[in-house]
Amino acid sequence: MFATALFFLSILPLALGRHSSHPTTLVTRSAPQASKNSQFFHRGGALQPAFIHFTLGLKSDSSALVKSLLDVSDPASPNYRQHLSKDEVDQLTAPAPEAVQTVTNWLQKNNITAETYSSSGDMLRIQVPFEQANALLNANFSTYVHAPTNTTMVRTLAYSLPADVSEHVTFVYPTTQFIPPPTRKPQVSVANRIPLSTKRSASKRAVNSQCAQSISPACLIELYNLPTTPASAAGNSLGVSAFDNEIANPDDLKDFLSQARPDITNGTFSVQSVDGGSDEGQGTTEANLGIQYTVGVATNVPTTLITENPPLVLTTSFGFNEEPFAEQAPELAETLCNAYAKLGARGTSVLFASGDGGVSGAQSDPSCDGAAFIPTFPATCPYITAVGSTQGINPETAAPFSAGGFSNIFARPDYQSSAVEAYLEQLGNTNGGLFNTSGRGYPDVSTQGVQFVIEVGGKLQGVDGTSASSPTFASVIALLNDQLLNAGQKQLGFLNPLLYSKGVAALNDITSGSNPGCGTQGFPAATGWDAVTGLGTPDFQKLSGVVGGGAVGGGNEGSPGGAPARQNSTDTSGQAGAGAQKN
């Protein structure tokens, strides 16, 4: 049931309120005043759907799950990388039998049969005729439109549950959640060529100068010391999420690889459909970007678009502003975050792009000028790895659009406490009052994110955004997993406890740039972790040594153009090989 937990995100903006004579005491839940804003307007007279599909979240205790996740993800633990089985995770997160019985009895009395929507049983799904939905939930469902995106959704300003049912239900979706659709629209421009590797002596640390203007797989291979020898471990896998009718086109991939990675002669990907999704037709920017830069960087790692079963590494480049979740439905965000914790406990590394609006959210939004900064979700979930963006090669600096900051829902996890507290000390009074100083800090890491050259419909495009960065870091992790699996070891799983401890020295610290927004200069990059680039960018050779897979002789030996391995990590602070040393 992995798909139902993860891809629940994809239906938030797409899913679709007479009074009941229910004799028991009712508990009413209303939409917060903050949701009744100018972004949504009521559309009277609209044709209503025949049925509404609801998801009911049942209360369950996630503390044992989180404890187990952190235990198997901590390099200092004797249980490090001893990932849990699906059954073990389900047992840790199952709701109380009383909760299931009470809710299903209520539904059965109303002639409704529930479908279990998660393998642990903490989410149920029902299909209810429109008029019965109003009576069942004592609601008044109507059509609303999100004006900025012209997205239509059916919602109610209030609904009620019997008191004995309400105590077991965390949320009913969709009801009072006026949450704007996910956003991820990277900047696209015309590109003329794909930078390739150049032959150079091992003593030269400079990356191909063309990479300062645009990025290709060859640039990333040189910049981050990545291997190009084909991955060979059985059981390795890399997944790329796709939403909103995004399509990765195999012909575009073939043409792209023929130019960018001619040494890859069989670069392919598989497709697994979720909830009736399709991947046929002309390629689109987001999906092509994710596939071309995972297949093109994680050489020979089996890659899947729209994954049904949990891969070892999963990258997603869509997200939301956290603000409406914090105001209206924090329990919904927590449920989704716990779903990612389940994946991490089972050994999947879950990565999300941090967003492209600097401190103003998932996309640049001038409406927050003079107001508090806007975090993004799921990047703020403490059980995923959020990836920001950098630009330039000598040195790498923070990309101004790289979203980062602090959550208003999730508290700062222990694994990043010392790193974030040190940054807050450096920050002083800068941006005082505009962010939650006790919240989970993000992003965790970063990679290049400006002018990634891709092919769409036979034409080259340059793409900017953290949508490029998350697949890149995911490819690094997939290659590290390949080494571990070939050595008879377990995959990495949830990354953050490793990254914030032993991993720090294997990352290139980014110390210049900022992420402006909301009428401010945003957060500055700084020594150690910062709220623009996280802990920094990867050095594969150093990470390889840290995770115990052993260094790959020659680094990017065998890379296109015959470029030898770089002997040091990217110089981003004026000192060769400098790494974040804050915690």
Coordinates of C-alpha atoms in Angstrom, one line a residue:
M1 CA 0.0 0.0 0.0
F2 CA 3.0 2.3 -0.5
A3 CA 1.3 4.1 -3.3
T4 CA -1.7 5.0 -1.3
A5 CA 0.4 6.6 1.5
L6 CA 2.8 8.5 -0.7
F7 CA 0.6 9.4 -3.7
F8 CA -2.1 10.7 -1.3
L9 CA -0.2 14.0 -1.9
S10 CA -1.1 13.9 -5.6
I11 CA -4.9 13.8 -5.0
L12 CA -5.0 16.7 -2.5
P13 CA -5.7 19.4 -5.1
L14 CA -7.8 17.1 -7.3
A15 CA -10.3 15.4 -5.0
L16 CA -13.4 16.6 -4.7
G17 CA -21.9 20.1 2.1
R18 CA -28.2 19.4 4.9
H19 CA -28.3 18.3 8.1
S20 CA -28.4 14.8 9.6
S21 CA -30.9 13.6 12.1
H22 CA -28.3 11.4 13.7
P23 CA -29.5 10.8 17.2
T24 CA -26.1 10.9 18.9
T25 CA -24.1 13.8 20.1
L26 CA -22.2 15.4 17.2
V27 CA -18.7 17.0 17.2
T28 CA -18.5 19.8 14.6
R29 CA -15.2 20.6 12.8
S30 CA -15.1 23.9 10.9
A31 CA -12.7 25.4 8.4
P32 CA -10.4 28.0 10.0
Q33 CA -11.1 31.6 9.2
A34 CA -7.8 31.8 7.5
S35 CA -9.0 29.4 4.8
K36 CA -11.8 31.7 3.8
N37 CA -9.5 34.0 1.8
S38 CA -9.5 35.6 -1.6
Q39 CA -7.7 32.7 -3.3
F40 CA -10.9 30.6 -3.1
F41 CA -14.4 31.6 -4.3
H42 CA -17.7 29.8 -4.2
R43 CA -19.0 28.8 -7.6
G44 CA -22.8 28.6 -7.3
G45 CA -24.9 26.4 -9.6
A46 CA -21.9 24.2 -10.5
L47 CA -22.7 20.6 -11.5
Q48 CA -21.9 18.5 -8.4
P49 CA -20.2 15.1 -8.6
A50 CA -22.3 12.0 -8.3
F51 CA -20.0 10.5 -5.7
I52 CA -17.3 11.8 -3.3
H53 CA -14.3 9.7 -2.4
F54 CA -13.3 10.3 1.2
T55 CA -10.2 9.3 3.1
L56 CA -10.5 8.9 6.9
G57 CA -7.4 9.0 9.0
L58 CA -7.6 6.9 12.2
K59 CA -5.7 7.9 15.3
S60 CA -2.6 5.8 15.9
D61 CA 0.5 6.3 18.0
S62 CA 3.6 7.0 15.8
S63 CA 6.1 7.3 18.6
A64 CA 7.3 3.6 18.3
L65 CA 7.7 4.1 14.5
V66 CA 9.8 7.2 14.9
K67 CA 11.9 5.6 17.6
S68 CA 12.6 2.6 15.4
L69 CA 13.3 4.8 12.4
L70 CA 15.9 6.9 14.2
D71 CA 17.4 3.8 15.7
V72 CA 18.0 2.1 12.3
S73 CA 19.2 5.4 10.8
D74 CA 21.7 6.4 13.4
P75 CA 25.3 5.4 12.4
A76 CA 26.1 5.1 16.2
S77 CA 23.4 2.6 16.8
P78 CA 24.1 -1.2 16.8
N79 CA 20.9 -1.5 14.7
Y80 CA 22.1 0.9 12.0
R81 CA 20.6 -0.1 8.6
Q82 CA 18.8 -3.1 10.1
H83 CA 15.6 -1.9 8.4
L84 CA 12.2 -3.1 9.4
S85 CA 10.0 -5.3 7.4
K86 CA 6.6 -4.1 6.1
D87 CA 4.8 -6.2 8.7
E88 CA 6.9 -4.8 11.5
V89 CA 6.1 -1.2 10.4
D90 CA 2.4 -2.0 10.1
Q91 CA 2.4 -3.4 13.6
L92 CA 4.0 -0.3 15.0
T93 CA 1.4 2.0 13.3
A94 CA -1.8 0.1 13.4
P95 CA -4.7 1.9 15.0
A96 CA -6.4 0.5 18.1
P97 CA -8.9 -2.3 17.3
E98 CA -11.6 -0.2 19.1
A99 CA -11.0 2.7 16.7
V100 CA -11.4 0.5 13.6
Q101 CA -14.5 -1.2 15.1
T102 CA -16.2 2.1 16.1
V103 CA -15.6 3.8 12.7
T104 CA -16.5 0.8 10.6
N105 CA -19.7 0.1 12.6
W106 CA -20.8 3.7 12.1
L107 CA -20.2 3.4 8.3
Q108 CA -22.0 0.1 8.1
K109 CA -25.0 1.5 9.9
N110 CA -25.1 4.0 7.0
N111 CA -24.7 1.2 4.4
I112 CA -21.2 2.2 3.6
T113 CA -18.3 -0.3 3.2
A114 CA -14.9 1.0 3.9
E115 CA -11.7 0.0 2.0
T116 CA -8.5 -0.1 3.9
Y117 CA -6.3 2.6 2.3
S118 CA -3.0 1.9 4.0
S119 CA -1.4 -1.4 4.9
S120 CA -1.3 -0.6 8.6
G121 CA -5.1 0.2 8.6
D122 CA -4.7 3.8 9.8
M123 CA -6.5 5.2 6.7
L124 CA -9.8 4.1 5.3
R125 CA -11.4 5.1 2.0
I126 CA -15.1 5.3 1.2
Q127 CA -17.2 6.3 -1.8
V128 CA -20.4 8.1 -0.9
P129 CA -23.2 9.6 -3.1
F130 CA -23.1 13.3 -3.0
E131 CA -26.4 13.8 -1.2
Q132 CA -25.6 11.0 1.3
A133 CA -22.3 12.7 2.0
N134 CA -24.1 15.8 3.2
A135 CA -26.4 13.8 5.4
L136 CA -23.6 11.5 6.7
L137 CA -21.3 14.4 7.7
N138 CA -24.0 17.0 8.5
A139 CA -22.3 19.1 5.9
N140 CA -23.0 21.4 3.0
F141 CA -20.6 20.4 0.2
S142 CA -20.3 23.0 -2.6
T143 CA -18.0 23.8 -5.4
Y144 CA -15.1 26.2 -4.8
V145 CA -12.4 27.5 -7.2
H146 CA -8.8 28.3 -6.4
A147 CA -8.5 31.5 -8.5
P148 CA -4.7 31.5 -9.1
T149 CA -4.8 28.1 -10.7
N150 CA -8.4 27.8 -11.7
T151 CA -8.6 24.5 -9.9
T152 CA -12.1 23.4 -9.0
M153 CA -12.7 21.4 -5.8
V154 CA -15.7 20.4 -3.7
R155 CA -15.4 21.4 0.0
T156 CA -17.6 22.3 3.0
L157 CA -17.1 25.0 5.6
A158 CA -18.0 22.5 8.4
Y159 CA -18.9 18.9 9.0
S160 CA -19.8 16.8 12.0
L161 CA -19.0 13.3 13.3
P162 CA -20.7 11.4 16.1
A163 CA -18.7 12.0 19.3
D164 CA -17.7 8.4 19.7
V165 CA -16.4 8.3 16.1
S166 CA -14.7 11.7 16.3
E167 CA -12.4 10.6 19.1
H168 CA -10.9 8.0 16.8
V169 CA -10.7 10.1 13.6
T170 CA -7.9 12.6 12.9
F171 CA -9.2 13.9 9.6
V172 CA -11.8 13.3 6.9
Y173 CA -10.5 14.4 3.5
P174 CA -11.8 16.2 1.5
T175 CA -13.9 18.4 3.8
T176 CA -12.7 21.7 5.2
Q177 CA -9.2 21.6 3.8
F178 CA -8.8 24.6 1.5
I179 CA -5.3 23.8 0.4
P180 CA -4.0 25.2 -2.9
P181 CA -2.7 22.7 -5.5
P182 CA 1.0 21.6 -5.3
T183 CA 3.4 23.9 -7.2
R184 CA 6.5 23.1 -9.0
K185 CA 7.0 25.1 -12.2
P186 CA 10.7 25.4 -12.9
Q187 CA 12.1 28.2 -15.0
V188 CA 12.6 27.0 -18.6
S189 CA 14.8 28.6 -21.3
V190 CA 16.2 27.7 -24.7
A191 CA 19.5 25.7 -24.6
N192 CA 21.8 25.3 -27.5
R193 CA 24.2 22.5 -26.5
I194 CA 24.9 20.0 -23.8
P195 CA 28.2 20.5 -21.9
L196 CA 30.5 17.4 -22.2
S197 CA 33.5 16.2 -20.3
T198 CA 36.9 17.4 -21.3
K199 CA 40.2 15.6 -21.0
R200 CA 42.4 17.3 -18.3
S201 CA 45.2 16.3 -16.1
A202 CA 44.5 14.8 -12.7
S203 CA 46.3 17.8 -11.0
K204 CA 43.7 20.2 -12.3
R205 CA 40.7 20.7 -10.1
A206 CA 38.7 23.0 -12.4
V207 CA 35.4 21.6 -13.8
N208 CA 34.8 22.1 -17.6
S209 CA 34.2 25.9 -17.9
Q210 CA 31.0 25.3 -20.0
C211 CA 29.4 24.0 -16.8
A212 CA 29.4 27.5 -15.4
Q213 CA 26.7 28.4 -18.0
S214 CA 24.7 25.2 -18.2
I215 CA 24.7 21.8 -16.5
S216 CA 24.7 18.2 -17.9
P217 CA 25.3 14.8 -16.4
A218 CA 29.0 15.1 -17.3
C219 CA 29.2 18.4 -15.3
L220 CA 27.7 16.7 -12.3
I221 CA 30.0 13.7 -12.6
E222 CA 33.0 16.0 -12.6
L223 CA 31.7 18.4 -9.9
Y224 CA 30.7 15.7 -7.4
N225 CA 33.3 13.0 -8.2
L226 CA 30.7 10.5 -9.4
P227 CA 31.6 7.1 -10.9
T228 CA 30.4 6.2 -14.4
T229 CA 31.1 2.5 -14.3
P230 CA 27.7 0.8 -14.6
A231 CA 26.0 -0.1 -11.3
S232 CA 25.6 -3.8 -10.9
A233 CA 24.1 -4.6 -7.6
A234 CA 21.0 -6.8 -7.6
G235 CA 18.0 -5.3 -5.9
N236 CA 19.1 -1.7 -6.4
S237 CA 16.4 0.8 -7.4
L238 CA 15.7 4.5 -7.9
G239 CA 12.2 6.0 -8.2
V240 CA 11.1 9.3 -9.7
S241 CA 7.6 10.5 -8.7
A242 CA 5.4 12.2 -11.4
F243 CA 2.2 14.1 -10.9
D244 CA -0.2 16.3 -12.8
N245 CA 0.0 14.4 -16.2
E246 CA 3.8 14.7 -16.3
I247 CA 5.2 12.3 -18.9
A248 CA 8.8 11.0 -19.4
N249 CA 9.3 10.2 -23.1
P250 CA 11.7 7.3 -23.9
D251 CA 12.7 8.8 -27.3
D252 CA 13.7 12.1 -25.6
L253 CA 15.8 10.0 -23.1
K254 CA 17.5 8.1 -25.9
D255 CA 18.3 11.3 -27.9
F256 CA 19.5 13.0 -24.7
L257 CA 21.8 10.2 -23.7
S258 CA 23.3 9.9 -27.2
Q259 CA 24.6 13.5 -26.7
A260 CA 25.1 13.7 -22.9
R261 CA 26.2 10.1 -22.1
P262 CA 27.1 8.3 -25.3
D263 CA 28.8 5.6 -23.1
I264 CA 25.3 4.6 -21.9
T265 CA 24.0 2.4 -24.7
N266 CA 21.0 0.9 -22.9
G267 CA 19.6 3.7 -20.8
T268 CA 16.0 3.0 -20.1
F269 CA 13.4 3.3 -17.4
S270 CA 10.2 1.5 -16.4
V271 CA 6.8 2.9 -15.6
Q272 CA 4.4 1.7 -12.9
S273 CA 1.0 3.4 -12.9
V274 CA -0.6 4.6 -9.7
D275 CA -4.3 5.4 -9.4
G276 CA -4.7 5.1 -13.2
G277 CA -1.9 7.5 -14.0
S278 CA -0.4 7.4 -17.6
D279 CA 3.0 7.9 -19.1
E280 CA 2.2 7.9 -22.8
G281 CA 2.5 10.8 -25.1
Q282 CA 4.8 13.8 -25.6
G283 CA 7.4 14.3 -22.9
T284 CA 7.0 17.1 -20.4
T285 CA 9.6 19.2 -18.6
E286 CA 9.3 17.9 -15.0
A287 CA 9.2 14.1 -15.8
N288 CA 11.9 14.3 -18.5
L289 CA 14.1 16.3 -16.1
G290 CA 13.8 13.7 -13.4
I291 CA 14.3 10.7 -15.7
Q292 CA 17.1 12.1 -17.8
Y293 CA 19.2 13.2 -14.8
T294 CA 18.7 9.9 -12.8
V295 CA 19.3 7.6 -15.8
G296 CA 22.1 9.9 -17.0
V297 CA 23.8 10.2 -13.6
A298 CA 23.1 7.0 -11.7
T299 CA 24.7 4.8 -14.4
N300 CA 22.8 1.6 -14.9
V301 CA 20.7 1.8 -11.6
P302 CA 17.2 0.5 -12.4
T303 CA 15.0 3.6 -12.6
T304 CA 11.2 3.7 -12.4
L305 CA 8.7 6.5 -13.0
I306 CA 5.6 6.7 -10.8
T307 CA 6.6 3.8 -8.6
E308 CA 4.0 1.4 -7.1
N309 CA 6.4 -0.5 -4.8
P310 CA 8.9 1.3 -2.6
P311 CA 12.3 1.7 -4.3
L312 CA 15.5 2.0 -2.3
V313 CA 15.6 5.7 -3.3
L314 CA 12.6 7.9 -4.1
T315 CA 12.8 11.5 -5.4
T316 CA 9.9 13.9 -5.7
S317 CA 9.9 17.4 -7.1
F318 CA 6.4 18.6 -6.2
G319 CA 5.3 20.3 -3.0
F320 CA 3.0 22.7 -1.2
N321 CA 3.3 25.8 0.9
E322 CA 3.2 24.6 4.5
E323 CA 1.0 27.6 5.6
P324 CA -2.4 26.2 4.7
F325 CA -1.6 22.8 6.4
A326 CA -0.4 24.7 9.6
E327 CA -3.6 26.8 9.6
Q328 CA -6.2 24.2 8.6
A329 CA -4.9 20.6 8.7
P330 CA -1.7 20.0 10.7
E331 CA -2.9 16.4 11.3
L332 CA -3.0 15.8 7.6
A333 CA 0.6 16.9 7.2
E334 CA 1.6 14.7 10.2
T335 CA -0.1 11.7 8.6
L336 CA 1.7 12.2 5.4
C337 CA 5.0 12.8 7.2
N338 CA 4.5 9.5 9.1
A339 CA 3.9 7.7 5.8
Y340 CA 7.4 8.8 4.8
A341 CA 8.7 7.6 8.1
K342 CA 7.3 4.2 7.3
L343 CA 9.2 4.2 4.1
G344 CA 12.4 5.2 5.8
A345 CA 12.0 2.5 8.5
R346 CA 11.7 0.0 5.7
G347 CA 14.9 1.2 4.1
T348 CA 13.8 3.8 1.5
S349 CA 15.7 7.1 1.2
V350 CA 12.9 9.7 0.6
L351 CA 14.0 13.0 -1.0
F352 CA 12.0 16.1 -1.8
A353 CA 12.9 19.2 -3.7
S354 CA 12.8 22.1 -1.1
G355 CA 10.9 24.5 -3.4
D356 CA 11.7 27.4 -5.7
G357 CA 10.5 30.5 -3.9
G358 CA 13.3 31.3 -1.5
V359 CA 11.8 32.2 1.8
S360 CA 8.4 32.9 0.1
G361 CA 7.4 29.3 -0.4
A362 CA 7.2 26.7 -3.1
Q363 CA 7.2 29.5 -5.7
S364 CA 8.2 33.1 -5.5
D365 CA 5.2 35.0 -4.0
P366 CA 5.4 38.8 -3.4
S367 CA 2.2 38.7 -1.5
C368 CA 4.2 37.8 1.7
D369 CA 6.2 41.1 1.6
G370 CA 6.5 42.4 5.1
A371 CA 5.0 39.2 6.5
A372 CA 6.3 36.0 7.9
F373 CA 8.4 33.6 5.8
I374 CA 6.5 30.7 4.2
P375 CA 7.9 27.2 4.7
T376 CA 7.2 24.4 2.2
F377 CA 5.8 20.9 2.7
P378 CA 6.8 18.0 2.6
A379 CA 10.3 19.5 2.7
T380 CA 9.7 20.4 6.4
C381 CA 8.9 16.8 7.3
P382 CA 11.7 15.6 9.6
Y383 CA 11.7 12.1 8.1
I384 CA 12.6 13.1 4.5
T385 CA 15.8 14.6 3.0
A386 CA 15.0 18.1 1.6
V387 CA 17.3 19.2 -1.3
G388 CA 18.0 22.8 -2.1
S389 CA 19.9 24.3 -5.1
T390 CA 23.3 25.8 -5.8
Q391 CA 24.7 27.5 -8.9
G392 CA 28.2 28.2 -10.3
I393 CA 31.3 26.1 -10.2
N394 CA 34.2 28.2 -8.9
P395 CA 32.8 28.4 -6.3
E396 CA 29.4 26.9 -5.9
T397 CA 27.0 29.4 -4.3
A398 CA 23.5 29.3 -3.1
A399 CA 20.8 29.6 -5.9
P400 CA 18.6 32.5 -5.0
F401 CA 15.4 30.5 -5.5
S402 CA 16.4 27.7 -3.2
A403 CA 13.6 27.4 -0.6
G404 CA 14.6 27.0 3.0
G405 CA 13.7 28.0 6.5
F406 CA 11.9 26.6 9.4
S407 CA 8.7 24.6 9.9
N408 CA 5.6 25.9 11.7
I409 CA 4.3 22.4 12.2
F410 CA 7.3 20.1 13.0
A411 CA 9.7 20.7 15.9
R412 CA 13.4 20.6 15.2
P413 CA 14.6 17.0 15.4
D414 CA 17.5 16.1 17.6
Y415 CA 19.7 14.9 14.7
Q416 CA 20.0 18.5 13.5
S417 CA 19.9 20.4 16.8
S418 CA 23.5 21.4 17.1
A419 CA 23.9 22.3 13.4
V420 CA 20.8 24.5 13.4
E421 CA 21.5 26.2 16.7
A422 CA 24.9 27.1 15.5
Y423 CA 23.4 28.7 12.5
L424 CA 20.9 30.6 14.6
E425 CA 23.8 32.0 16.6
Q426 CA 25.5 33.3 13.5
L427 CA 22.1 34.7 12.3
G428 CA 21.6 36.8 15.3
N429 CA 18.7 39.2 14.9
T430 CA 18.5 38.9 11.2
N431 CA 14.9 38.2 10.1
G432 CA 13.8 38.3 13.7
G433 CA 10.1 37.5 14.2
L434 CA 9.7 36.2 10.6
F435 CA 10.3 32.5 11.2
N436 CA 9.9 29.8 13.9
T437 CA 13.2 29.5 15.6
S438 CA 12.2 26.1 17.2
G439 CA 11.0 24.5 13.9
R440 CA 12.6 21.8 11.8
G441 CA 15.2 23.5 9.6
Y442 CA 15.4 22.7 5.9
P443 CA 16.9 22.0 3.3
D444 CA 19.2 19.3 4.5
V445 CA 21.6 19.2 1.5
S446 CA 21.8 20.7 -2.0
T447 CA 23.2 20.3 -5.5
Q448 CA 23.4 22.3 -8.7
G449 CA 20.0 23.5 -9.8
V450 CA 20.5 26.1 -12.6
Q451 CA 20.4 25.6 -16.3
F452 CA 20.1 21.8 -16.5
V453 CA 20.0 21.0 -20.2
I454 CA 17.3 18.5 -21.0
E455 CA 15.5 17.3 -24.2
V456 CA 11.7 17.7 -24.6
G457 CA 10.1 16.9 -27.9
G458 CA 13.4 16.8 -29.7
K459 CA 14.5 20.2 -28.5
L460 CA 16.9 21.2 -25.9
Q461 CA 15.7 23.2 -22.8
G462 CA 17.5 24.8 -19.9
V463 CA 15.7 24.2 -16.6
D464 CA 16.2 26.0 -13.3
G465 CA 14.8 24.7 -10.0
T466 CA 15.2 22.4 -7.0
S467 CA 13.3 19.9 -9.3
A468 CA 16.8 19.3 -10.8
S469 CA 18.6 19.1 -7.5
S470 CA 16.6 16.4 -5.8
P471 CA 17.0 13.8 -8.7
T472 CA 20.7 14.6 -8.7
F473 CA 21.2 13.9 -5.0
A474 CA 19.0 10.9 -5.3
S475 CA 21.3 9.6 -8.0
V476 CA 24.3 10.0 -5.7
I477 CA 22.5 7.9 -3.0
A478 CA 21.6 5.2 -5.6
L479 CA 25.3 4.9 -6.5
L480 CA 26.3 4.6 -2.9
N481 CA 23.7 1.9 -2.4
D482 CA 25.1 0.1 -5.3
Q483 CA 28.5 -0.1 -3.6
L484 CA 26.9 -1.2 -0.3
L485 CA 24.8 -3.9 -1.9
N486 CA 27.7 -5.2 -3.9
A487 CA 29.7 -5.4 -0.6
G488 CA 26.9 -7.5 1.0
Q489 CA 25.7 -4.6 3.1
K490 CA 22.2 -3.0 3.5
Q491 CA 21.1 0.2 1.7
L492 CA 21.2 3.6 3.4
G493 CA 17.6 4.2 4.1
F494 CA 16.7 7.4 5.9
L495 CA 19.7 9.7 5.4
N496 CA 19.5 12.6 7.8
P497 CA 21.0 11.2 11.0
L498 CA 24.0 10.0 8.9
L499 CA 24.3 13.3 7.0
Y500 CA 24.3 15.5 10.1
S501 CA 26.9 13.3 11.9
K502 CA 29.5 11.4 9.9
G503 CA 28.3 12.7 6.6
V504 CA 29.1 16.4 7.3
A505 CA 32.8 16.0 6.4
A506 CA 31.9 14.4 3.1
L507 CA 29.9 17.4 1.9
N508 CA 31.1 20.6 0.3
D509 CA 30.1 23.6 2.5
I510 CA 28.4 26.4 0.6
T511 CA 29.1 29.7 2.3
S512 CA 27.9 32.5 -0.1
G513 CA 24.5 33.5 -1.5
S514 CA 21.0 33.8 0.0
N515 CA 17.4 33.0 -0.8
P516 CA 15.5 36.4 -1.0
G517 CA 11.8 36.7 -0.6
C518 CA 9.0 38.4 1.3
G519 CA 10.7 41.7 0.8
T520 CA 13.9 40.6 2.5
Q521 CA 17.2 39.1 1.5
G522 CA 16.1 35.8 3.1
F523 CA 18.5 33.6 4.8
P524 CA 22.3 33.8 4.1
A525 CA 24.5 30.9 3.3
A526 CA 27.0 30.4 6.1
T527 CA 29.7 28.1 7.4
G528 CA 28.1 24.7 8.3
W529 CA 24.4 24.1 7.9
D530 CA 22.3 27.0 6.6
A531 CA 18.7 27.5 5.6
V532 CA 19.5 27.9 1.9
T533 CA 21.8 25.0 1.0
G534 CA 21.6 22.8 4.1
L535 CA 24.9 21.0 4.9
G536 CA 26.1 21.5 1.3
T537 CA 26.7 19.5 -1.9
P538 CA 28.0 15.9 -2.2
D539 CA 31.5 14.6 -2.8
F540 CA 30.9 11.0 -3.8
Q541 CA 34.4 9.8 -3.0
K542 CA 34.2 11.1 0.5
L543 CA 30.7 9.8 1.0
S544 CA 31.7 6.4 -0.2
G545 CA 34.3 6.2 2.5
V546 CA 31.9 7.4 5.1
V547 CA 29.2 4.9 4.4
G548 CA 31.6 2.0 4.3
G549 CA 31.3 1.1 0.7
G550 CA 34.9 1.9 0.0
A551 CA 36.3 4.5 -2.3
V552 CA 36.0 3.9 -6.0
G553 CA 39.4 4.0 -7.6
G554 CA 39.6 6.8 -10.1
G555 CA 36.4 8.5 -9.1
N556 CA 34.7 9.3 -12.5
E557 CA 37.1 7.0 -14.3
G558 CA 35.6 6.0 -17.6
S559 CA 33.5 9.1 -17.7
P560 CA 32.5 10.6 -21.1
G561 CA 35.5 12.3 -22.7
G562 CA 37.9 10.4 -20.5
A563 CA 38.1 13.0 -17.7
P564 CA 40.2 11.7 -14.8
A565 CA 38.9 11.9 -11.2
R566 CA 39.1 15.2 -9.4
Q567 CA 41.4 14.8 -6.4
N568 CA 39.6 17.2 -4.1
S569 CA 36.1 18.3 -3.5
T570 CA 34.6 21.5 -4.8
D571 CA 36.4 24.6 -3.4
T572 CA 33.5 26.6 -2.0
S573 CA 35.1 28.4 0.9
G574 CA 38.6 29.3 -0.3
Q575 CA 40.1 26.1 1.0
A576 CA 40.4 22.9 -1.0
G577 CA 38.2 20.2 0.3
A578 CA 36.6 22.3 3.0
G579 CA 33.5 20.7 4.5
A580 CA 30.8 21.8 6.9
Q581 CA 32.1 21.3 10.4
K582 CA 29.4 22.9 12.5
N583 CA 28.3 19.9 14.4

